[in-house]
Each structure stands twice: as C-alpha cells, then as structure tokens.
C-alpha cells in the first residue's frame, strides 16, 4: 500500500514562496498513477491544486496556475509543490495524494492521501 | 469555471437514511466520486465511478447518478458516519479536478 508524507516549513512570509515535498513509500513514483496536491483552508472545503505524472506532464488548477509549480524527483521517489507570491488566503492544510487518471475511462480520483501539513502565511 | 454544488448540511437520526446530492453540468460526461472526511483526518474515498464501493467501505454507503445530479446515500446511518462529505469529478474534458463545497452530515 502506498504511503505519502508531506514535509516543509509550517510558516511562510507573505509574498514568499511556499515549498512542500511529498515522499512516496510502498510504491514507485514511476507507476501508472499521477501525483497531486490538494489544500484545505481552516474550516473550509477541499481545493485541487494540480497533478503531475512521472514523465513531468502536469495539470494545474486554472485559478492557481500562474503561481504553481509541481515537479517530480524519480531518484528520490518524491514530488514537490511550489506556490509563489503567497498571501494569508493561502493558509491551509496541504495534502499530497496519489491520483488515478485514465481519461478514456473517465477515471480521475484520489486513491491514497498523506496526513496533511498545515502551512500558515504570516509575517 | 466548472462547479459542483452540494447542500451545506444534512441532518438525520440514527438508523435513518441520509441522502447527499451533488450537481454539475459535466456529470453526465464524467464519473463522480465521494469522500468522507472526519475532523483532523485526510479524506477517504467511499464511492467511485458514481456507484462503486471500495473494499472496506460498509454496504450502507451507496451512490447513484441521474443526469446532472449524483447522490450519496447512507442507509441505516450510524453515529460514526457523522463527517463532512465531498463529491469530486472532472471538467468535461477530463483534465481538471473539481470538488463540491462539502456537506456536513450531522447524526442527531
């Protein structure tokens, strides 16, 4: 069973860049699945940030696309998120997840999730 | 941008049936998925492909689809089912993921 663990700073200054890494264990990041980031502001709902395939192909939420970069490091079996120009509105629990994507079969759903990590944007 | 619409809250007594709806224009073209989230925990998939149940999910959880609306049904609700429930799908192209706003299920 795949396990995912997020890591990174819990506090980021406004206008700075949020950087998180998700370590994948129990499976290869070069498998057939994609890898994704989802966030949840305190007391609010889930928001998809984007996803990446091990080849480097990405899809991003159009509302965040200008500020988001997701990358993969196959040698370390991990993937990462960078979100630039952050504001207090980016304060959230950030989850990494394993996502099943098969467009021809209309499959696009989250399989395994990390425990989540709270990132606060504050000076 | 594409949106999925859920009721903010649903309340039922133990043993009754809870129904949570999710509406979106692209639902006839894309499968819907349902996640259960309890406080302080990551979401858990309870229904996939509109009506399929993952292994380990109790039989009281079921899903259905009709046109632009999908429904999560929990039969014989138990206290442990109190949680937030999110529907999730993709836009009509299948490229972008979208979540509904979430429904808080309260077991009275």
PDB file of C-alpha atoms in Angstrom:
ATOM      1  CA  UNK A   1       0.000   0.000   0.000  1.00  0.00           C
ATOM      2  CA  UNK A   2       1.296   3.403  -0.993  1.00  0.00           C
ATOM      3  CA  UNK A   3       2.105   5.806   1.829  1.00  0.00           C
ATOM      4  CA  UNK A   4       2.666   9.533   1.400  1.00  0.00           C
ATOM      5  CA  UNK A   5       4.281  12.002   3.783  1.00  0.00           C
ATOM      6  CA  UNK A   6       4.339  15.761   3.355  1.00  0.00           C
ATOM      7  CA  UNK A   7       7.199  17.877   4.668  1.00  0.00           C
ATOM      8  CA  UNK A   8       8.191  21.514   4.581  1.00  0.00           C
ATOM      9  CA  UNK A   9       8.044  24.799   6.521  1.00  0.00           C
ATOM     10  CA  UNK A  10       4.927  25.387   8.553  1.00  0.00           C
ATOM     11  CA  UNK A  11       5.262  29.159   8.356  1.00  0.00           C
ATOM     12  CA  UNK A  12       5.819  31.253   5.231  1.00  0.00           C
ATOM     13  CA  UNK A  13       6.014  35.043   4.991  1.00  0.00           C
ATOM     14  CA  UNK A  14       3.596  36.969   2.784  1.00  0.00           C
ATOM     15  CA  UNK A  15       4.858  37.431  -0.794  1.00  0.00           C
ATOM     16  CA  UNK A  16       7.201  34.491  -0.265  1.00  0.00           C
ATOM     17  CA  UNK A  17       7.178  31.030  -1.830  1.00  0.00           C
ATOM     18  CA  UNK A  18       5.588  28.010  -0.194  1.00  0.00           C
ATOM     19  CA  UNK A  19       7.597  24.827  -0.787  1.00  0.00           C
ATOM     20  CA  UNK A  20       6.480  21.331   0.172  1.00  0.00           C
ATOM     21  CA  UNK A  21       7.710  17.840  -0.625  1.00  0.00           C
ATOM     22  CA  UNK A  22       5.805  14.565  -0.633  1.00  0.00           C
ATOM     23  CA  UNK A  23       7.771  11.375  -0.037  1.00  0.00           C
ATOM     24  CA  UNK A  24       6.257   8.249  -1.574  1.00  0.00           C
ATOM     25  CA  UNK A  25       6.824   4.846   0.013  1.00  0.00           C
ATOM     26  CA  UNK A  26       5.383   1.411  -0.635  1.00  0.00           C
ATOM     27  CA  UNK A  27       5.307   2.053  -4.359  1.00  0.00           C
ATOM     28  CA  UNK A  28       7.159   3.690  -7.215  1.00  0.00           C
ATOM     29  CA  UNK A  29       6.518   7.240  -8.295  1.00  0.00           C
ATOM     30  CA  UNK A  30       7.040   5.910 -11.814  1.00  0.00           C
ATOM     31  CA  UNK A  31       3.884   3.800 -11.583  1.00  0.00           C
ATOM     32  CA  UNK A  32       0.841   4.386 -13.778  1.00  0.00           C
ATOM     33  CA  UNK A  33      -0.751   6.840 -11.393  1.00  0.00           C
ATOM     34  CA  UNK A  34      -0.376  10.565 -11.190  1.00  0.00           C
ATOM     35  CA  UNK A  35       0.552  12.567  -8.094  1.00  0.00           C
ATOM     36  CA  UNK A  36      -1.388  15.517  -6.797  1.00  0.00           C
ATOM     37  CA  UNK A  37      -1.637  18.342  -4.273  1.00  0.00           C
ATOM     38  CA  UNK A  38      -4.886  19.384  -2.585  1.00  0.00           C
ATOM     39  CA  UNK A  39      -5.342  22.064   0.041  1.00  0.00           C
ATOM     40  CA  UNK A  40      -7.977  22.894   2.645  1.00  0.00           C
ATOM     41  CA  UNK A  41      -8.146  26.299   4.374  1.00  0.00           C
ATOM     42  CA  UNK A  42      -9.118  26.065   8.041  1.00  0.00           C
ATOM     43  CA  UNK A  43     -12.834  25.310   8.331  1.00  0.00           C
ATOM     44  CA  UNK A  44     -13.327  25.270   4.571  1.00  0.00           C
ATOM     45  CA  UNK A  45     -13.555  22.795   1.719  1.00  0.00           C
ATOM     46  CA  UNK A  46     -11.060  20.952  -0.456  1.00  0.00           C
ATOM     47  CA  UNK A  47      -9.316  22.655  -3.374  1.00  0.00           C
ATOM     48  CA  UNK A  48      -7.343  20.807  -6.044  1.00  0.00           C
ATOM     49  CA  UNK A  49      -4.023  22.498  -6.789  1.00  0.00           C
ATOM     50  CA  UNK A  50      -2.617  20.316  -9.540  1.00  0.00           C
ATOM     51  CA  UNK A  51      -1.094  16.986 -10.532  1.00  0.00           C
ATOM     52  CA  UNK A  52       1.989  15.530 -12.186  1.00  0.00           C
ATOM     53  CA  UNK A  53       2.916  12.304 -13.999  1.00  0.00           C
ATOM     54  CA  UNK A  54       6.367  10.801 -13.617  1.00  0.00           C
ATOM     55  CA  UNK A  55       7.146  11.930 -17.167  1.00  0.00           C
ATOM     56  CA  UNK A  56       6.783  15.514 -15.985  1.00  0.00           C
ATOM     57  CA  UNK A  57       3.391  16.203 -17.559  1.00  0.00           C
ATOM     58  CA  UNK A  58       1.294  18.477 -15.374  1.00  0.00           C
ATOM     59  CA  UNK A  59      -2.231  19.796 -14.980  1.00  0.00           C
ATOM     60  CA  UNK A  60      -2.899  22.818 -12.761  1.00  0.00           C
ATOM     61  CA  UNK A  61      -5.998  24.427 -11.308  1.00  0.00           C
ATOM     62  CA  UNK A  62      -6.597  27.390 -13.632  1.00  0.00           C
ATOM     63  CA  UNK A  63      -7.179  29.681 -10.640  1.00  0.00           C
ATOM     64  CA  UNK A  64      -3.681  28.945  -9.275  1.00  0.00           C
ATOM     65  CA  UNK A  65      -1.765  28.149 -12.456  1.00  0.00           C
ATOM     66  CA  UNK A  66       0.206  31.397 -12.591  1.00  0.00           C
ATOM     67  CA  UNK A  67       1.713  30.732  -9.138  1.00  0.00           C
ATOM     68  CA  UNK A  68       2.085  26.944  -9.012  1.00  0.00           C
ATOM     69  CA  UNK A  69       4.882  24.584  -9.985  1.00  0.00           C
ATOM     70  CA  UNK A  70       4.734  20.850  -9.320  1.00  0.00           C
ATOM     71  CA  UNK A  71       7.816  18.752 -10.017  1.00  0.00           C
ATOM     72  CA  UNK A  72       8.890  15.139  -9.598  1.00  0.00           C
ATOM     73  CA  UNK A  73      12.202  13.633  -8.462  1.00  0.00           C
ATOM     74  CA  UNK A  74      12.243   9.991  -9.518  1.00  0.00           C
ATOM     75  CA  UNK A  75      15.629   9.351  -7.911  1.00  0.00           C
ATOM     76  CA  UNK A  76      14.184  10.233  -4.501  1.00  0.00           C
ATOM     77  CA  UNK A  77      10.690   8.839  -5.173  1.00  0.00           C
ATOM     78  CA  UNK A  78       9.120  12.146  -4.255  1.00  0.00           C
ATOM     79  CA  UNK A  79       7.307  15.101  -5.764  1.00  0.00           C
ATOM     80  CA  UNK A  80       7.141  18.744  -4.768  1.00  0.00           C
ATOM     81  CA  UNK A  81       4.947  21.835  -4.739  1.00  0.00           C
ATOM     82  CA  UNK A  82       5.975  25.444  -5.051  1.00  0.00           C
ATOM     83  CA  UNK A  83       3.408  28.220  -4.661  1.00  0.00           C
ATOM     84  CA  UNK A  84       4.703  31.735  -5.173  1.00  0.00           C
ATOM     85  CA  UNK A  85       3.529  35.177  -4.039  1.00  0.00           C
ATOM     86  CA  UNK A  86       1.597  33.737  -1.118  1.00  0.00           C
ATOM     87  CA  UNK A  87      -0.918  35.670   0.972  1.00  0.00           C
ATOM     88  CA  UNK A  88      -2.933  34.859   4.076  1.00  0.00           C
ATOM     89  CA  UNK A  89      -5.519  33.272   1.759  1.00  0.00           C
ATOM     90  CA  UNK A  90      -3.013  30.502   1.050  1.00  0.00           C
ATOM     91  CA  UNK A  91      -3.018  29.406   4.697  1.00  0.00           C
ATOM     92  CA  UNK A  92      -4.287  25.821   4.615  1.00  0.00           C
ATOM     93  CA  UNK A  93      -3.636  22.183   5.300  1.00  0.00           C
ATOM     94  CA  UNK A  94      -1.821  20.890   2.240  1.00  0.00           C
ATOM     95  CA  UNK A  95      -2.306  17.251   1.264  1.00  0.00           C
ATOM     96  CA  UNK A  96      -0.382  15.214  -1.242  1.00  0.00           C
ATOM     97  CA  UNK A  97      -2.210  12.333  -2.849  1.00  0.00           C
ATOM     98  CA  UNK A  98      -1.984   9.524  -5.335  1.00  0.00           C
ATOM     99  CA  UNK A  99      -4.475  10.165  -8.134  1.00  0.00           C
ATOM    100  CA  UNK A 100      -5.837   7.691 -10.660  1.00  0.00           C
ATOM    101  CA  UNK A 101      -6.125   9.334 -14.080  1.00  0.00           C
ATOM    102  CA  UNK A 102      -7.494   7.426 -17.087  1.00  0.00           C
ATOM    103  CA  UNK A 103      -9.272   9.957 -19.330  1.00  0.00           C
ATOM    104  CA  UNK A 104     -10.539   7.357 -21.790  1.00  0.00           C
ATOM    105  CA  UNK A 105     -12.348   5.607 -18.943  1.00  0.00           C
ATOM    106  CA  UNK A 106     -13.423   8.881 -17.289  1.00  0.00           C
ATOM    107  CA  UNK A 107     -11.398   7.966 -14.223  1.00  0.00           C
ATOM    108  CA  UNK A 108      -9.907  10.821 -12.217  1.00  0.00           C
ATOM    109  CA  UNK A 109      -9.922  10.251  -8.482  1.00  0.00           C
ATOM    110  CA  UNK A 110      -7.752  10.255  -5.363  1.00  0.00           C
ATOM    111  CA  UNK A 111      -6.601   6.895  -4.045  1.00  0.00           C
ATOM    112  CA  UNK A 112      -4.144   7.386  -1.192  1.00  0.00           C
ATOM    113  CA  UNK A 113      -3.612  10.582   0.809  1.00  0.00           C
ATOM    114  CA  UNK A 114      -0.894  11.926   3.069  1.00  0.00           C
ATOM    115  CA  UNK A 115      -1.837  13.057   6.564  1.00  0.00           C
ATOM    116  CA  UNK A 116      -1.618  16.718   5.553  1.00  0.00           C
ATOM    117  CA  UNK A 117       0.556  19.557   6.783  1.00  0.00           C
ATOM    118  CA  UNK A 118      -0.594  22.972   7.959  1.00  0.00           C
ATOM    119  CA  UNK A 119       1.096  25.905   6.303  1.00  0.00           C
ATOM    120  CA  UNK A 120       0.442  29.351   7.749  1.00  0.00           C
ATOM    121  CA  UNK A 121       1.211  32.525   5.825  1.00  0.00           C
ATOM    122  CA  UNK A 122       2.079  35.254   8.285  1.00  0.00           C
ATOM    123  CA  UNK A 123       4.783  37.786   8.988  1.00  0.00           C
TER     124      UNK A 123
ATOM    125  CA  UNK B   1     -15.033  27.813 -14.075  1.00  0.00           C
ATOM    126  CA  UNK B   2     -16.771  24.482 -13.523  1.00  0.00           C
ATOM    127  CA  UNK B   3     -18.510  23.949 -10.174  1.00  0.00           C
ATOM    128  CA  UNK B   4     -20.144  21.133  -8.249  1.00  0.00           C
ATOM    129  CA  UNK B   5     -22.957  22.109  -5.892  1.00  0.00           C
ATOM    130  CA  UNK B   6     -23.728  20.330  -2.630  1.00  0.00           C
ATOM    131  CA  UNK B   7     -26.052  21.266   0.247  1.00  0.00           C
ATOM    132  CA  UNK B   8     -24.039  22.676   3.176  1.00  0.00           C
ATOM    133  CA  UNK B   9     -25.632  20.385   5.718  1.00  0.00           C
ATOM    134  CA  UNK B  10     -27.814  17.320   6.158  1.00  0.00           C
ATOM    135  CA  UNK B  11     -29.156  16.031   9.472  1.00  0.00           C
ATOM    136  CA  UNK B  12     -30.622  12.607  10.216  1.00  0.00           C
ATOM    137  CA  UNK B  13     -31.388  10.460  13.227  1.00  0.00           C
ATOM    138  CA  UNK B  14     -29.525   7.196  13.800  1.00  0.00           C
ATOM    139  CA  UNK B  15     -30.930   4.359  11.721  1.00  0.00           C
ATOM    140  CA  UNK B  16     -32.467   6.670   9.144  1.00  0.00           C
ATOM    141  CA  UNK B  17     -31.326   7.222   5.562  1.00  0.00           C
ATOM    142  CA  UNK B  18     -29.175  10.197   4.601  1.00  0.00           C
ATOM    143  CA  UNK B  19     -29.046  11.448   1.042  1.00  0.00           C
ATOM    144  CA  UNK B  20     -26.478  13.991  -0.124  1.00  0.00           C
ATOM    145  CA  UNK B  21     -26.739  15.420  -3.609  1.00  0.00           C
ATOM    146  CA  UNK B  22     -24.139  16.913  -5.920  1.00  0.00           C
ATOM    147  CA  UNK B  23     -24.993  18.786  -9.105  1.00  0.00           C
ATOM    148  CA  UNK B  24     -22.804  19.740 -12.034  1.00  0.00           C
ATOM    149  CA  UNK B  25     -23.231  20.221 -15.749  1.00  0.00           C
ATOM    150  CA  UNK B  26     -20.467  17.797 -16.715  1.00  0.00           C
ATOM    151  CA  UNK B  27     -21.627  14.926 -14.507  1.00  0.00           C
ATOM    152  CA  UNK B  28     -23.287  13.128 -17.435  1.00  0.00           C
ATOM    153  CA  UNK B  29     -19.830  13.016 -19.072  1.00  0.00           C
ATOM    154  CA  UNK B  30     -17.577  12.368 -16.077  1.00  0.00           C
ATOM    155  CA  UNK B  31     -17.799   9.968 -13.170  1.00  0.00           C
ATOM    156  CA  UNK B  32     -18.348  11.296  -9.671  1.00  0.00           C
ATOM    157  CA  UNK B  33     -16.501  10.264  -6.552  1.00  0.00           C
ATOM    158  CA  UNK B  34     -17.383  10.716  -2.876  1.00  0.00           C
ATOM    159  CA  UNK B  35     -15.027  11.238   0.057  1.00  0.00           C
ATOM    160  CA  UNK B  36     -15.684  11.144   3.790  1.00  0.00           C
ATOM    161  CA  UNK B  37     -13.598  13.448   5.975  1.00  0.00           C
ATOM    162  CA  UNK B  38     -13.611  13.388   9.758  1.00  0.00           C
ATOM    163  CA  UNK B  39     -12.056  16.203  11.820  1.00  0.00           C
ATOM    164  CA  UNK B  40      -8.281  16.268  11.669  1.00  0.00           C
ATOM    165  CA  UNK B  41      -8.121  13.442   9.136  1.00  0.00           C
ATOM    166  CA  UNK B  42      -7.451  13.131   5.428  1.00  0.00           C
ATOM    167  CA  UNK B  43     -10.410  12.362   3.155  1.00  0.00           C
ATOM    168  CA  UNK B  44     -11.309   8.730   2.495  1.00  0.00           C
ATOM    169  CA  UNK B  45     -12.843   7.508  -0.765  1.00  0.00           C
ATOM    170  CA  UNK B  46     -16.258   5.924  -0.101  1.00  0.00           C
ATOM    171  CA  UNK B  47     -17.749   5.778  -3.619  1.00  0.00           C
ATOM    172  CA  UNK B  48     -16.039   5.772  -7.033  1.00  0.00           C
ATOM    173  CA  UNK B  49     -17.364   5.704 -10.588  1.00  0.00           C
ATOM    174  CA  UNK B  50     -20.722   7.085  -9.388  1.00  0.00           C
ATOM    175  CA  UNK B  51     -21.812   3.940  -7.577  1.00  0.00           C
ATOM    176  CA  UNK B  52     -18.925   1.567  -6.910  1.00  0.00           C
ATOM    177  CA  UNK B  53     -17.836   0.939  -3.336  1.00  0.00           C
ATOM    178  CA  UNK B  54     -14.126   0.440  -2.495  1.00  0.00           C
ATOM    179  CA  UNK B  55     -13.185  -2.577  -0.452  1.00  0.00           C
ATOM    180  CA  UNK B  56     -13.564  -1.951   3.254  1.00  0.00           C
ATOM    181  CA  UNK B  57     -16.393   0.570   2.885  1.00  0.00           C
ATOM    182  CA  UNK B  58     -19.614  -0.581   4.593  1.00  0.00           C
ATOM    183  CA  UNK B  59     -22.503  -1.669   2.385  1.00  0.00           C
ATOM    184  CA  UNK B  60     -24.700   1.081   3.833  1.00  0.00           C
ATOM    185  CA  UNK B  61     -22.845   3.532   1.578  1.00  0.00           C
ATOM    186  CA  UNK B  62     -24.172   3.665  -1.981  1.00  0.00           C
ATOM    187  CA  UNK B  63     -24.150   6.058  -4.904  1.00  0.00           C
ATOM    188  CA  UNK B  64     -26.363   6.807  -7.850  1.00  0.00           C
ATOM    189  CA  UNK B  65     -26.477   9.117 -10.835  1.00  0.00           C
ATOM    190  CA  UNK B  66     -29.242  10.788 -12.788  1.00  0.00           C
ATOM    191  CA  UNK B  67     -28.447  13.388 -15.402  1.00  0.00           C
ATOM    192  CA  UNK B  68     -26.560  16.291 -13.873  1.00  0.00           C
ATOM    193  CA  UNK B  69     -27.025  15.081 -10.285  1.00  0.00           C
ATOM    194  CA  UNK B  70     -25.301  12.364  -8.324  1.00  0.00           C
ATOM    195  CA  UNK B  71     -26.412  11.191  -4.898  1.00  0.00           C
ATOM    196  CA  UNK B  72     -24.611   9.599  -1.975  1.00  0.00           C
ATOM    197  CA  UNK B  73     -26.970   7.513   0.134  1.00  0.00           C
ATOM    198  CA  UNK B  74     -26.148   6.243   3.604  1.00  0.00           C
ATOM    199  CA  UNK B  75     -28.703   3.698   4.787  1.00  0.00           C
ATOM    200  CA  UNK B  76     -29.099   2.988   8.491  1.00  0.00           C
ATOM    201  CA  UNK B  77     -26.920   5.929   9.489  1.00  0.00           C
ATOM    202  CA  UNK B  78     -24.665   5.346  12.466  1.00  0.00           C
ATOM    203  CA  UNK B  79     -23.094   7.886  14.808  1.00  0.00           C
ATOM    204  CA  UNK B  80     -19.680   7.135  13.288  1.00  0.00           C
ATOM    205  CA  UNK B  81     -20.920   8.387   9.906  1.00  0.00           C
ATOM    206  CA  UNK B  82     -21.006  11.968  11.183  1.00  0.00           C
ATOM    207  CA  UNK B  83     -18.466  13.728   8.978  1.00  0.00           C
ATOM    208  CA  UNK B  84     -18.021  16.064   6.046  1.00  0.00           C
ATOM    209  CA  UNK B  85     -18.707  14.542   2.647  1.00  0.00           C
ATOM    210  CA  UNK B  86     -17.251  15.873  -0.601  1.00  0.00           C
ATOM    211  CA  UNK B  87     -18.174  14.988  -4.155  1.00  0.00           C
ATOM    212  CA  UNK B  88     -15.429  15.201  -6.751  1.00  0.00           C
ATOM    213  CA  UNK B  89     -15.367  14.957 -10.505  1.00  0.00           C
ATOM    214  CA  UNK B  90     -13.581  16.441 -13.502  1.00  0.00           C
ATOM    215  CA  UNK B  91     -14.493  19.041 -16.086  1.00  0.00           C
ATOM    216  CA  UNK B  92     -15.995  17.847 -19.374  1.00  0.00           C
ATOM    217  CA  UNK B  93     -12.531  17.415 -20.921  1.00  0.00           C
ATOM    218  CA  UNK B  94     -11.429  15.226 -18.011  1.00  0.00           C
ATOM    219  CA  UNK B  95      -8.417  17.443 -17.396  1.00  0.00           C
ATOM    220  CA  UNK B  96      -9.224  19.476 -14.308  1.00  0.00           C
ATOM    221  CA  UNK B  97     -10.340  18.120 -10.958  1.00  0.00           C
ATOM    222  CA  UNK B  98     -13.158  19.839  -9.114  1.00  0.00           C
ATOM    223  CA  UNK B  99     -14.596  19.332  -5.629  1.00  0.00           C
ATOM    224  CA  UNK B 100     -18.022  20.200  -4.368  1.00  0.00           C
ATOM    225  CA  UNK B 101     -18.193  22.568  -1.434  1.00  0.00           C
ATOM    226  CA  UNK B 102     -18.807  19.757   1.034  1.00  0.00           C
ATOM    227  CA  UNK B 103     -21.790  18.651   3.106  1.00  0.00           C
ATOM    228  CA  UNK B 104     -21.679  18.304   6.874  1.00  0.00           C
ATOM    229  CA  UNK B 105     -23.659  15.239   7.934  1.00  0.00           C
ATOM    230  CA  UNK B 106     -24.972  15.535  11.468  1.00  0.00           C
ATOM    231  CA  UNK B 107     -26.327  12.462  13.241  1.00  0.00           C
ATOM    232  CA  UNK B 108     -28.900  13.729  15.707  1.00  0.00           C
TER     233      UNK B 108
END
